[in-house]
mmCIF file of C-alpha atoms and ligand atoms in Angstrom:
data_model
loop_
_atom_site.group_PDB
_atom_site.id
_atom_site.type_symbol
_atom_site.label_atom_id
_atom_site.label_comp_id
_atom_site.label_asym_id
_atom_site.label_seq_id
_atom_site.Cartn_x
_atom_site.Cartn_y
_atom_site.Cartn_z
ATOM 1 C CA UNK A 1 128.374 -133.394 -176.825
ATOM 2 C CA UNK A 2 126.265 -133.116 -179.994
ATOM 3 C CA UNK A 3 123.725 -135.298 -181.733
ATOM 4 C CA UNK A 4 123.953 -135.041 -185.507
ATOM 5 C CA UNK A 5 121.108 -136.225 -187.724
ATOM 6 C CA UNK A 6 122.046 -136.457 -191.385
ATOM 7 C CA UNK A 7 119.562 -137.343 -194.119
ATOM 8 C CA UNK A 8 121.347 -138.592 -197.227
ATOM 9 C CA UNK A 9 120.439 -140.086 -200.572
ATOM 10 C CA UNK A 10 120.199 -143.887 -200.532
ATOM 11 C CA UNK A 11 122.827 -144.042 -203.302
ATOM 12 C CA UNK A 12 125.369 -142.390 -200.981
ATOM 13 C CA UNK A 13 124.491 -144.214 -197.777
ATOM 14 C CA UNK A 14 127.017 -147.069 -197.998
ATOM 15 C CA UNK A 15 129.857 -144.670 -198.807
ATOM 16 C CA UNK A 16 128.854 -142.408 -195.919
ATOM 17 C CA UNK A 17 128.543 -145.361 -193.552
ATOM 18 C CA UNK A 18 132.030 -146.659 -194.399
ATOM 19 C CA UNK A 19 133.579 -143.189 -194.128
ATOM 20 C CA UNK A 20 131.958 -142.617 -190.729
ATOM 21 C CA UNK A 21 133.305 -145.933 -189.445
ATOM 22 C CA UNK A 22 136.788 -145.152 -190.837
ATOM 23 C CA UNK A 23 136.646 -141.757 -189.165
ATOM 24 C CA UNK A 24 135.880 -143.370 -185.822
ATOM 25 C CA UNK A 25 132.288 -142.159 -185.563
ATOM 26 C CA UNK A 26 129.607 -144.344 -184.006
ATOM 27 C CA UNK A 27 126.455 -144.102 -186.080
ATOM 28 C CA UNK A 28 122.973 -145.560 -186.316
ATOM 29 C CA UNK A 29 121.523 -145.917 -189.776
ATOM 30 C CA UNK A 30 117.765 -145.651 -190.324
ATOM 31 C CA UNK A 31 115.775 -146.375 -193.463
ATOM 32 C CA UNK A 32 113.580 -143.281 -193.865
ATOM 33 C CA UNK A 33 111.184 -141.732 -196.363
ATOM 34 C CA UNK A 34 111.225 -138.135 -197.582
ATOM 35 C CA UNK A 35 107.943 -136.359 -196.914
ATOM 36 C CA UNK A 36 107.917 -134.553 -200.268
ATOM 37 C CA UNK A 37 109.065 -137.108 -202.842
ATOM 38 C CA UNK A 38 107.847 -140.026 -200.694
ATOM 39 C CA UNK A 39 110.914 -141.968 -201.757
ATOM 40 C CA UNK A 40 113.430 -143.747 -199.582
ATOM 41 C CA UNK A 41 116.398 -141.973 -198.083
ATOM 42 C CA UNK A 42 118.785 -142.781 -195.228
ATOM 43 C CA UNK A 43 119.088 -141.012 -191.898
ATOM 44 C CA UNK A 44 122.231 -141.334 -189.793
ATOM 45 C CA UNK A 45 122.140 -140.555 -186.068
ATOM 46 C CA UNK A 46 125.613 -139.791 -184.766
ATOM 47 C CA UNK A 47 126.579 -138.806 -181.240
ATOM 48 C CA UNK A 48 129.960 -137.085 -181.046
ATOM 49 C CA UNK A 49 132.117 -134.628 -179.116
ATOM 50 C CA UNK A 50 131.638 -130.933 -179.937
ATOM 51 C CA UNK A 51 135.163 -130.603 -181.348
ATOM 52 C CA UNK A 52 134.598 -133.431 -183.857
ATOM 53 C CA UNK A 53 131.457 -131.993 -185.484
ATOM 54 C CA UNK A 54 133.417 -130.122 -188.175
ATOM 55 C CA UNK A 55 135.296 -133.308 -189.148
ATOM 56 C CA UNK A 56 131.986 -135.170 -189.246
ATOM 57 C CA UNK A 57 130.352 -132.592 -191.510
ATOM 58 C CA UNK A 58 133.400 -132.703 -193.793
ATOM 59 C CA UNK A 59 132.888 -136.466 -194.180
ATOM 60 C CA UNK A 60 129.197 -135.951 -194.993
ATOM 61 C CA UNK A 61 130.067 -133.201 -197.484
ATOM 62 C CA UNK A 62 132.665 -135.326 -199.284
ATOM 63 C CA UNK A 63 130.613 -138.511 -199.480
ATOM 64 C CA UNK A 64 127.157 -137.100 -200.188
ATOM 65 C CA UNK A 65 128.012 -134.331 -202.607
ATOM 66 C CA UNK A 66 125.209 -132.835 -204.681
ATOM 67 C CA UNK A 67 125.598 -133.653 -208.355
ATOM 68 C CA UNK A 68 123.532 -133.678 -211.532
ATOM 69 C CA UNK A 69 122.553 -136.881 -213.298
ATOM 70 C CA UNK A 70 120.923 -137.243 -216.662
ATOM 71 C CA UNK A 71 117.514 -138.904 -216.548
ATOM 72 C CA UNK A 72 116.259 -140.448 -219.773
ATOM 73 C CA UNK A 73 112.611 -139.594 -220.416
ATOM 74 C CA UNK A 74 110.185 -139.606 -223.331
ATOM 75 C CA UNK A 75 108.121 -136.761 -224.707
ATOM 76 C CA UNK A 76 104.702 -138.038 -225.625
ATOM 77 C CA UNK A 77 103.072 -135.660 -228.063
ATOM 78 C CA UNK A 78 99.473 -136.024 -229.253
ATOM 79 C CA UNK A 79 99.815 -139.794 -229.403
ATOM 80 C CA UNK A 80 101.130 -139.812 -232.947
ATOM 81 C CA UNK A 81 104.813 -139.988 -231.942
ATOM 82 C CA UNK A 82 107.058 -140.480 -228.931
ATOM 83 C CA UNK A 83 110.316 -138.532 -228.879
ATOM 84 C CA UNK A 84 113.194 -139.612 -226.663
ATOM 85 C CA UNK A 85 114.406 -136.871 -224.349
ATOM 86 C CA UNK A 86 116.446 -136.426 -221.251
ATOM 87 C CA UNK A 87 116.576 -134.060 -218.357
ATOM 88 C CA UNK A 88 119.117 -133.234 -215.658
ATOM 89 C CA UNK A 89 118.151 -133.921 -212.088
ATOM 90 C CA UNK A 90 120.019 -133.053 -208.909
ATOM 91 C CA UNK A 91 120.823 -135.989 -206.630
ATOM 92 C CA UNK A 92 122.816 -136.434 -203.463
ATOM 93 C CA UNK A 93 123.583 -133.878 -200.800
ATOM 94 C CA UNK A 94 122.791 -134.130 -197.134
ATOM 95 C CA UNK A 95 120.372 -132.379 -194.810
ATOM 96 C CA UNK A 96 122.136 -132.064 -191.471
ATOM 97 C CA UNK A 97 120.809 -131.114 -188.033
ATOM 98 C CA UNK A 98 123.206 -130.571 -185.119
ATOM 99 C CA UNK A 99 121.674 -130.664 -181.628
ATOM 100 C CA UNK A 100 123.052 -130.196 -178.154
ATOM 101 C CA UNK A 101 122.932 -133.314 -175.994
ATOM 102 C CA UNK A 102 121.887 -132.648 -172.419
ATOM 103 C CA UNK A 103 122.905 -136.045 -171.122
ATOM 104 C CA UNK A 104 124.492 -139.153 -172.627
ATOM 105 C CA UNK A 105 124.714 -142.510 -170.913
ATOM 106 C CA UNK A 106 125.253 -146.117 -171.895
ATOM 107 C CA UNK A 107 123.643 -148.206 -169.191
HETATM 108 P P1 2BA B 201 116.455 -131.820 -200.001
HETATM 109 O O1 2BA B 201 116.116 -130.433 -199.545
HETATM 110 O O2 2BA B 201 117.894 -132.124 -200.240
HETATM 111 O O3 2BA B 201 115.905 -132.795 -198.878
HETATM 112 C C1 2BA B 201 116.199 -134.187 -198.928
HETATM 113 C C2 2BA B 201 115.439 -134.910 -197.833
HETATM 114 O O4 2BA B 201 115.893 -134.412 -196.556
HETATM 115 C C3 2BA B 201 113.939 -134.669 -197.806
HETATM 116 O O5 2BA B 201 113.277 -135.565 -198.676
HETATM 117 C C4 2BA B 201 113.579 -134.947 -196.355
HETATM 118 O O6 2BA B 201 113.524 -136.341 -196.111
HETATM 119 C C5 2BA B 201 114.799 -134.387 -195.632
HETATM 120 N N1 2BA B 201 114.602 -132.989 -195.209
HETATM 121 C C6 2BA B 201 114.925 -131.874 -195.900
HETATM 122 N N2 2BA B 201 114.641 -130.772 -195.184
HETATM 123 C C7 2BA B 201 114.138 -131.198 -194.014
HETATM 124 C C8 2BA B 201 113.644 -130.531 -192.846
HETATM 125 N N3 2BA B 201 113.619 -129.187 -192.730
HETATM 126 N N4 2BA B 201 113.178 -131.286 -191.816
HETATM 127 C C9 2BA B 201 113.207 -132.636 -191.896
HETATM 128 N N5 2BA B 201 113.655 -133.335 -192.959
HETATM 129 C C10 2BA B 201 114.121 -132.616 -194.007
HETATM 130 P P2 2BA B 201 111.960 -135.060 -199.403
HETATM 131 O O7 2BA B 201 111.040 -134.430 -198.428
HETATM 132 O O8 2BA B 201 111.412 -136.224 -200.171
HETATM 133 O O9 2BA B 201 112.449 -133.921 -200.405
HETATM 134 C C11 2BA B 201 113.252 -134.255 -201.525
HETATM 135 C C12 2BA B 201 113.629 -132.999 -202.284
HETATM 136 O O10 2BA B 201 112.457 -132.395 -202.803
HETATM 137 C C13 2BA B 201 114.283 -131.927 -201.407
HETATM 138 O O11 2BA B 201 115.680 -132.175 -201.321
HETATM 139 C C14 2BA B 201 113.957 -130.667 -202.150
HETATM 140 O O12 2BA B 201 114.862 -130.463 -203.236
HETATM 141 C C15 2BA B 201 112.588 -130.972 -202.736
HETATM 142 N N6 2BA B 201 111.500 -130.457 -201.892
HETATM 143 C C16 2BA B 201 111.173 -130.822 -200.642
HETATM 144 N N7 2BA B 201 110.111 -130.173 -200.185
HETATM 145 C C17 2BA B 201 109.732 -129.338 -201.173
HETATM 146 C C18 2BA B 201 108.677 -128.389 -201.347
HETATM 147 N N8 2BA B 201 107.783 -128.148 -200.379
HETATM 148 N N9 2BA B 201 108.622 -127.732 -202.528
HETATM 149 C C19 2BA B 201 109.502 -127.953 -203.517
HETATM 150 N N10 2BA B 201 110.511 -128.855 -203.437
HETATM 151 C C20 2BA B 201 110.627 -129.519 -202.290
#
């Protein structure tokens, strides 16, 4: 058996949660905070059989795909004018850890 921890973007978390349930995976969803950006993300803890890990990672890949979004910003010059601008930022994706489970019980 494996324990999979998957950290996903908050924007993807509902989609991931629904897809996990549809795929028959039991999951626990935690509200977490990234140590670098200090912004909220979502961590799923999923216990599953070894042979289902590939199917699980496929679900995570499909529903938390990395993509670029345009972020509207402003360029402030020397205070005399403000120019609208925009920049592309990468969002989404998942950070996934797969661990061996020594023992699993529901008591
Ligand atoms: P990602 O690498 O996609 O990581 C997204 C979130 O996944 C991280 O949020 C963190 O909560 C978790 N995570 C990633 N790698 C991990 C690990 N080895 N152990 C435990 N948790 C892990 P943040 O820490 O807020 O990072 C957000 C994004 O900022 C990262 O996206 C990465 O693109 C960038 N980043 C993180 N640390 C960086 C650093 N030291 N220098 C430059 N960029 C960094």
